[in-house]
């Protein structure tokens, strides 16, 4: 029999097809008809010539589709008799979705502890007063682009490279960390990551298994909490002494595998452990056999004196996993960070990086390396230190003028943010500020357990003079 | 008392310091002397003026270092009496490395199943005949760079963006997959990842927990095996019927959460499931409640007929997690891939991406989106299909001339590689080829369990005409 396939509606068959090449439309139209049984096994398709003229398309297009359908086993061409539907649709209608029960079981709930939001409005993510945002208007984009142009034609940068990271970048990072952060490391100890977040995730992957324990300063950085929260792993809060990790609250004995902390600039409260406290912390780690995750996220931006050296470099073979990121020192969308670990841990971390993400983008690494090698990075940091110091002073003036007594301004030496502390419903304040177009976070969001302290964490690095004035006014207007 | 600190050796104190700014050298020299007890509490430091002249450096440099040391609690300045060491070194010498036992316990062994190498020589990774490498010389770099220049000054591309991926790129990917791969998806279902490897890792993270089971075609893609190998998770091999997944070997009932497969181009053996087998596979998945990971890694490069549509698009709501990558269609160092999942899984996957790596590089995503939107991607794929077809024909000619009978050439429709099968010690062959400067992999490397089949997996996409001749000659010379 001849097929009763209505030919004239093929173009309009399915809105999803429109705008696609004729060949694709015809392919989808015919294969779909065969799949849903509108065309039955044995049905004869019109000759390519006839179909082409009916659809007023080129015959070669029809022939190509017939070839394709035959190659896939939809149809069969029989010389001298025609082209026939060959596929027997599955006996019972496909029920392609796994049964509810199994489908549920196939979908474990995503991490629940401080479960982070998955969606974030791009505008929301970049508002004035949003913590952690550098001033992208102050980034030397012209220099950056020039370095990019110098390397963009190197075809070797299109290929595969080291999982650990582009060697010149690891060298540049090691040199920078040795000279500016007092870190004791060689390029061989540096692992390039997709921001500090991947570095923290890899640490959790290597060190943490069900039944393990992690000590974490509280309040503290949420990204670390997310990365170290694993099924069966206990997160144990270590409270602060006002604005720094309270060393007296560290357990004398512990089975904890890791301690996460920000010794050189507590996040978010901004305190700094002095040298005797730093040595005490290292001594505690050695005594209890705990590895310290030192998150050195923005120490470049201390205003008073030179940035204080990392604890990783205070002694040889410190039991420290040093984590850093270019998100604040260069720009967030670069998505480059680094991990510095003892030589005998490098191989394991590099393997895990290979398994979970593979190499890092090569041209990006090469440009970043050149930016550091040629001194632009050091210059940029110096400039930003002054730039942010100016914003910080302006913010403090505004706070004194507008908020005197209303809030306690914490973190005098903060680099890119400061905390306004006060008892109350800080999430309501944060929401009100969002309504007003500002992005501060509630201090209670940084708490591991029931929040003890409330307030607003205010990022000022990306706020203009006007925005700082308006933002503080908005805070003053809070109920 | 006055310190007996020998001043003249400060510059040379520690090779690690040399080449650093004078201020950093002096800071490190003094702080180190205090830390190791060579300078004792109460020791008086020379006046800044005296030390400056002794070292013949600027007095301000010394003053800055003294300020820094005082800020950190190393020294104390007493007006009219001088500057004194203030830090009492820890009573007993620091033993900063966690005790052996605990340190061991703090370091679980890295994944052992087919434990991948962590280091890879860049040259090694990009040799002719290395599987999976596109021809980077054929990439339209000038067009790519032009698109980059058009966007590189957009400062909004320096900031934070969606964790799921840059919206225009997700739209471009969805449009491409709908039109060219028959995938049924909207931009909302696309998650941008750091290559297919991160996509596979996120699937394992969301779906797999201790006690779970995964079905995986064998031989198969090693990267998938690495990503899905988790503590307590059982990987169950599903053998091939010659060059495709053997559907008759799929268990009628199974508690498996996932089946990993490459239905449109088995990796590495290159077979294609025909349409009735594809429907049978989907039906099996629905019956057994198993999710299918469809890794569509290089289907763009089928030579015979048009690329065959993905199984994800054969029916509505197929229980398929669709994985793709730009590593082969654009270039490996781009490090961009994608995951297409049912709408109700998007949120969980995006959360995990946020936790483990955060956003993807923004400018890279924007350039890739423009490359696709403006039709360059489709043109590039068409050109590469012909380009690789030519290399494939040349390789086959060489194989027929030089290897007749020595090996069985598998995977007639392979896109970027083919398999030479033969019984024997294929790892020895691969090593011999490495010595000769070629990068084929042993087929047995792709085996989940004891290898049943041996041979060489030969990537030809990045091999020149000469290299193909020489490479086949090298194979012919194998013992």
XYZ file of C-alpha atoms in Angstrom, chain A residues 16-21 23-24 27-28 32 35 64 67-68 71-74 87-99 102-103 105-111 115-120 122 125-126 131-142 145 148-149 152-164 170 178-180 182 184 194-195 197-199 201-202 205-210 212 222-223 226-228 231 254-257 273-276 278-279 282-283 285-291 304-309 313-319 327-328 331-335 342 344-348 350-364, chain B residues 16-21 23-24 27-28 32 35 64 67-68 71-74 87-90 92-99 102-103 105-111 115-120 122 125-126 131-142 145 148-149 152-164 170 178-180 182 184 194-195 197-199 201-202 205-210 212 222-223 226-229 231 254-257 273-276 278-279 282-283 285-291 304-309 313-319 327-328 331-335 342 344-348 350-364:
328
model
C 10.583 22.643 17.627
C 11.694 21.842 14.076
C 11.039 25.201 12.491
C 14.101 27.245 11.732
C 16.094 24.053 11.281
C 17.595 22.932 7.972
C 16.983 18.038 5.873
C 16.768 17.995 9.659
C 14.449 13.597 9.073
C 12.696 14.398 12.329
C 8.998 10.642 14.557
C 8.527 5.985 16.159
C 20.050 12.234 2.059
C 19.973 7.300 3.320
C 20.128 8.438 6.901
C 21.475 3.705 7.911
C 19.715 3.964 11.254
C 17.351 1.072 10.475
C 14.125 3.071 10.159
C 11.116 -0.532 12.072
C 8.650 -2.351 14.274
C 7.753 0.076 17.063
C 8.209 -1.403 20.549
C 5.194 -3.614 21.437
C 3.981 -1.574 24.391
C 4.205 2.198 24.516
C 7.530 3.310 25.961
C 7.346 4.396 29.586
C 10.797 5.899 29.574
C 10.783 7.408 33.038
C 12.078 5.091 35.760
C 9.392 4.108 38.241
C 13.448 3.684 41.860
C 13.648 7.151 40.444
C 16.122 6.076 45.077
C 18.200 7.114 42.118
C 18.099 10.687 43.365
C 19.669 11.131 46.768
C 18.889 14.530 48.258
C 21.565 17.107 47.546
C 23.685 18.228 50.498
C 22.384 23.847 51.356
C 23.468 26.619 49.021
C 21.193 28.149 46.451
C 21.841 26.883 42.951
C 20.464 29.817 41.050
C 21.721 33.351 41.409
C 23.692 37.779 37.749
C 25.428 38.489 42.491
C 27.198 41.754 41.692
C 30.856 40.679 50.098
C 33.843 39.313 48.172
C 33.529 41.348 44.997
C 36.598 43.281 43.799
C 36.219 46.542 41.898
C 36.168 45.271 38.317
C 36.231 48.857 37.013
C 39.708 49.230 38.508
C 41.139 46.107 36.860
C 43.844 46.941 34.241
C 41.914 45.293 31.437
C 43.983 46.894 28.658
C 44.116 41.995 26.957
C 46.234 37.813 25.922
C 46.871 39.044 22.377
C 46.389 33.896 21.713
C 48.001 32.561 18.528
C 50.056 29.870 20.244
C 48.362 26.709 18.980
C 50.165 24.681 21.636
C 47.811 26.421 24.080
C 44.872 24.634 22.413
C 46.070 21.173 23.384
C 46.269 19.094 26.511
C 48.671 20.053 29.269
C 49.561 19.108 32.830
C 46.665 18.231 35.129
C 48.490 19.962 37.965
C 52.813 27.321 38.990
C 57.312 32.971 48.660
C 58.081 36.639 48.302
C 54.810 38.298 49.246
C 56.134 34.138 53.144
C 57.622 28.072 51.800
C 39.093 26.339 39.445
C 39.011 28.966 42.172
C 36.212 26.373 45.825
C 37.681 23.492 43.816
C 40.760 23.511 46.065
C 36.493 20.413 47.402
C 39.624 18.423 46.533
C 37.626 14.530 48.716
C 41.124 13.385 49.715
C 40.913 13.717 53.494
C 37.293 13.152 54.503
C 35.397 9.890 54.715
C 32.249 8.855 56.613
C 35.527 11.763 60.042
C 30.291 29.322 53.770
C 32.042 27.997 50.671
C 29.734 23.499 51.607
C 32.898 21.873 50.262
C 33.728 20.041 53.508
C 27.794 12.413 54.142
C 40.894 15.469 68.782
C 40.382 12.891 66.057
C 39.652 15.722 63.619
C 41.351 15.351 60.254
C 46.169 36.025 64.902
C 49.397 37.559 66.177
C 52.680 35.734 65.818
C 52.585 33.979 69.182
C 50.158 31.579 65.040
C 52.948 29.545 66.574
C 50.931 25.308 64.545
C 52.053 23.671 67.762
C 48.215 21.073 64.958
C 51.478 19.167 65.405
C 50.465 17.881 68.833
C 46.994 16.741 67.781
C 48.010 15.572 64.292
C 45.486 17.821 62.594
C 46.014 19.354 59.190
C 47.907 48.721 58.051
C 51.521 47.676 57.522
C 52.521 45.099 55.004
C 50.281 42.072 54.639
C 51.106 39.593 57.356
C 52.863 36.412 56.278
C 55.732 29.708 56.068
C 56.435 30.148 59.773
C 58.162 26.782 60.111
C 59.441 24.072 57.808
C 57.035 21.274 56.951
C 54.103 23.023 58.556
C 51.038 20.715 58.501
C 38.975 35.837 42.311
C 39.620 38.850 44.547
C 38.663 39.028 38.977
C 36.043 36.422 39.922
C 35.113 35.257 36.405
C 38.729 34.160 35.830
C 37.954 31.068 37.935
C 53.564 19.204 50.997
C 54.205 13.980 49.171
C 50.558 15.035 48.782
C 50.909 16.575 45.317
C 50.382 13.348 43.408
C 47.153 12.438 45.215
C 46.612 16.000 41.086
C 44.966 12.631 40.537
C 41.763 13.868 42.124
C 41.844 17.004 40.011
C 42.204 14.833 36.914
C 39.258 12.670 37.965
C 36.885 15.471 38.873
C 37.640 18.172 36.334
C 40.825 17.568 34.366
C 43.170 20.331 33.285
C 42.600 24.042 33.755
C 42.066 26.350 30.738
C 45.497 26.820 29.201
C 45.439 30.269 27.613
C 43.911 31.702 30.793
C 65.375 31.418 49.178
C 65.360 35.145 49.974
C 67.731 36.296 47.277
C 66.097 38.101 44.399
C 63.388 39.323 46.727
C 62.853 42.980 47.636
C 62.332 44.825 52.640
C 61.153 41.234 52.327
C 61.749 41.000 57.293
C 62.400 37.301 56.746
C 63.439 33.945 61.256
C 61.589 32.382 65.556
C 58.906 49.645 57.447
C 56.765 48.542 61.941
C 55.761 45.256 60.398
C 52.525 44.910 64.237
C 52.973 41.163 64.216
C 54.227 41.033 67.787
C 57.850 40.103 67.076
C 58.458 37.272 71.207
C 59.119 34.357 73.483
C 59.799 31.362 71.208
C 57.637 28.321 71.989
C 59.912 23.182 73.120
C 61.038 23.105 69.497
C 58.101 22.969 67.110
C 57.383 19.533 65.698
C 55.006 20.774 63.094
C 54.403 17.543 61.213
C 51.488 15.471 62.513
C 52.574 12.175 64.037
C 47.682 10.259 62.530
C 49.274 11.652 59.434
C 45.140 8.264 58.957
C 44.755 11.785 57.704
C 45.749 10.631 54.253
C 43.399 8.040 52.789
C 44.835 6.376 49.707
C 43.703 8.038 46.502
C 41.232 6.101 44.343
C 44.129 4.786 39.428
C 45.006 7.347 36.774
C 48.396 8.910 36.465
C 48.575 12.396 37.899
C 51.496 13.645 35.892
C 51.588 13.805 32.136
C 52.773 17.953 27.837
C 49.909 14.172 25.964
C 49.847 15.559 22.429
C 43.432 9.107 21.023
C 41.008 11.960 21.543
C 43.116 14.807 20.185
C 41.575 17.054 17.505
C 43.751 18.693 14.849
C 44.548 21.997 16.549
C 46.263 23.242 13.371
C 42.877 23.115 11.637
C 41.063 25.177 14.261
C 39.925 28.607 12.930
C 41.939 30.493 15.503
C 41.698 33.838 13.688
C 40.346 35.463 18.437
C 37.336 37.202 21.739
C 38.442 40.737 20.859
C 37.199 41.174 25.900
C 36.405 44.712 27.039
C 33.043 43.869 28.594
C 33.780 44.409 32.278
C 30.576 42.611 33.194
C 32.412 39.466 32.055
C 34.860 39.936 34.945
C 32.216 39.479 37.619
C 30.204 36.634 39.054
C 27.544 34.954 36.971
C 25.204 31.976 37.050
C 26.602 28.770 38.550
C 24.692 26.807 35.924
C 23.321 27.448 27.461
C 18.204 20.132 19.343
C 19.000 20.751 15.717
C 22.117 18.661 15.156
C 18.116 15.523 18.049
C 15.066 17.314 23.373
C 34.668 21.983 33.007
C 34.774 19.425 30.221
C 34.995 15.005 33.092
C 33.335 17.394 35.535
C 29.916 16.432 34.160
C 32.006 13.610 38.308
C 28.870 15.574 39.214
C 28.408 12.811 43.213
C 24.631 13.167 42.938
C 23.638 9.577 42.193
C 26.212 7.307 43.821
C 26.586 6.404 47.477
C 28.279 3.491 49.245
C 25.348 1.502 44.960
C 38.501 5.436 31.282
C 37.544 8.952 32.340
C 37.553 7.233 37.177
C 34.674 9.644 37.789
C 32.176 6.929 38.769
C 34.603 4.982 40.963
C 34.291 4.159 47.808
C 19.099 -4.631 38.510
C 19.519 -2.287 41.430
C 22.015 -0.294 39.395
C 21.558 3.457 39.617
C 23.416 0.923 18.139
C 20.740 0.899 15.440
C 17.350 2.439 16.074
C 15.642 -0.721 17.278
C 18.271 2.241 20.893
C 14.592 1.845 21.626
C 15.476 2.994 26.521
C 12.805 0.427 27.223
C 16.114 1.612 31.327
C 12.466 2.405 31.922
C 11.676 -1.169 32.996
C 14.613 -1.461 35.384
C 14.508 2.131 36.603
C 18.094 2.801 35.597
C 19.363 6.172 34.447
C 28.957 7.909 6.664
C 25.588 9.658 6.500
C 24.632 12.410 8.842
C 25.587 11.998 12.504
C 23.038 9.767 14.149
C 20.699 11.401 16.649
C 15.831 12.639 21.936
C 14.111 9.457 20.774
C 11.262 9.781 23.272
C 9.957 12.392 25.659
C 11.317 12.307 29.205
C 13.936 9.729 28.360
C 15.753 8.644 31.561
C 37.271 19.293 23.821
C 37.073 17.462 20.486
C 39.871 22.291 21.414
C 40.856 20.439 24.597
C 42.424 23.358 26.475
C 39.098 25.216 26.346
C 37.904 22.981 29.198
C 15.565 16.551 33.109
C 13.720 18.465 37.990
C 17.393 17.501 38.307
C 18.834 20.855 37.235
C 18.753 22.429 40.681
C 20.597 19.564 42.385
C 23.782 23.206 39.827
C 24.150 23.116 43.603
C 26.840 20.461 43.323
C 28.644 22.451 40.664
C 28.589 25.463 42.984
C 29.976 23.405 45.859
C 32.766 21.681 43.939
C 33.965 24.329 41.520
C 31.673 27.338 41.263
C 31.025 29.206 38.042
C 32.728 28.558 34.716
C 35.070 31.161 33.171
C 32.808 33.869 31.775
C 34.666 35.315 28.794
C 35.426 31.812 27.544
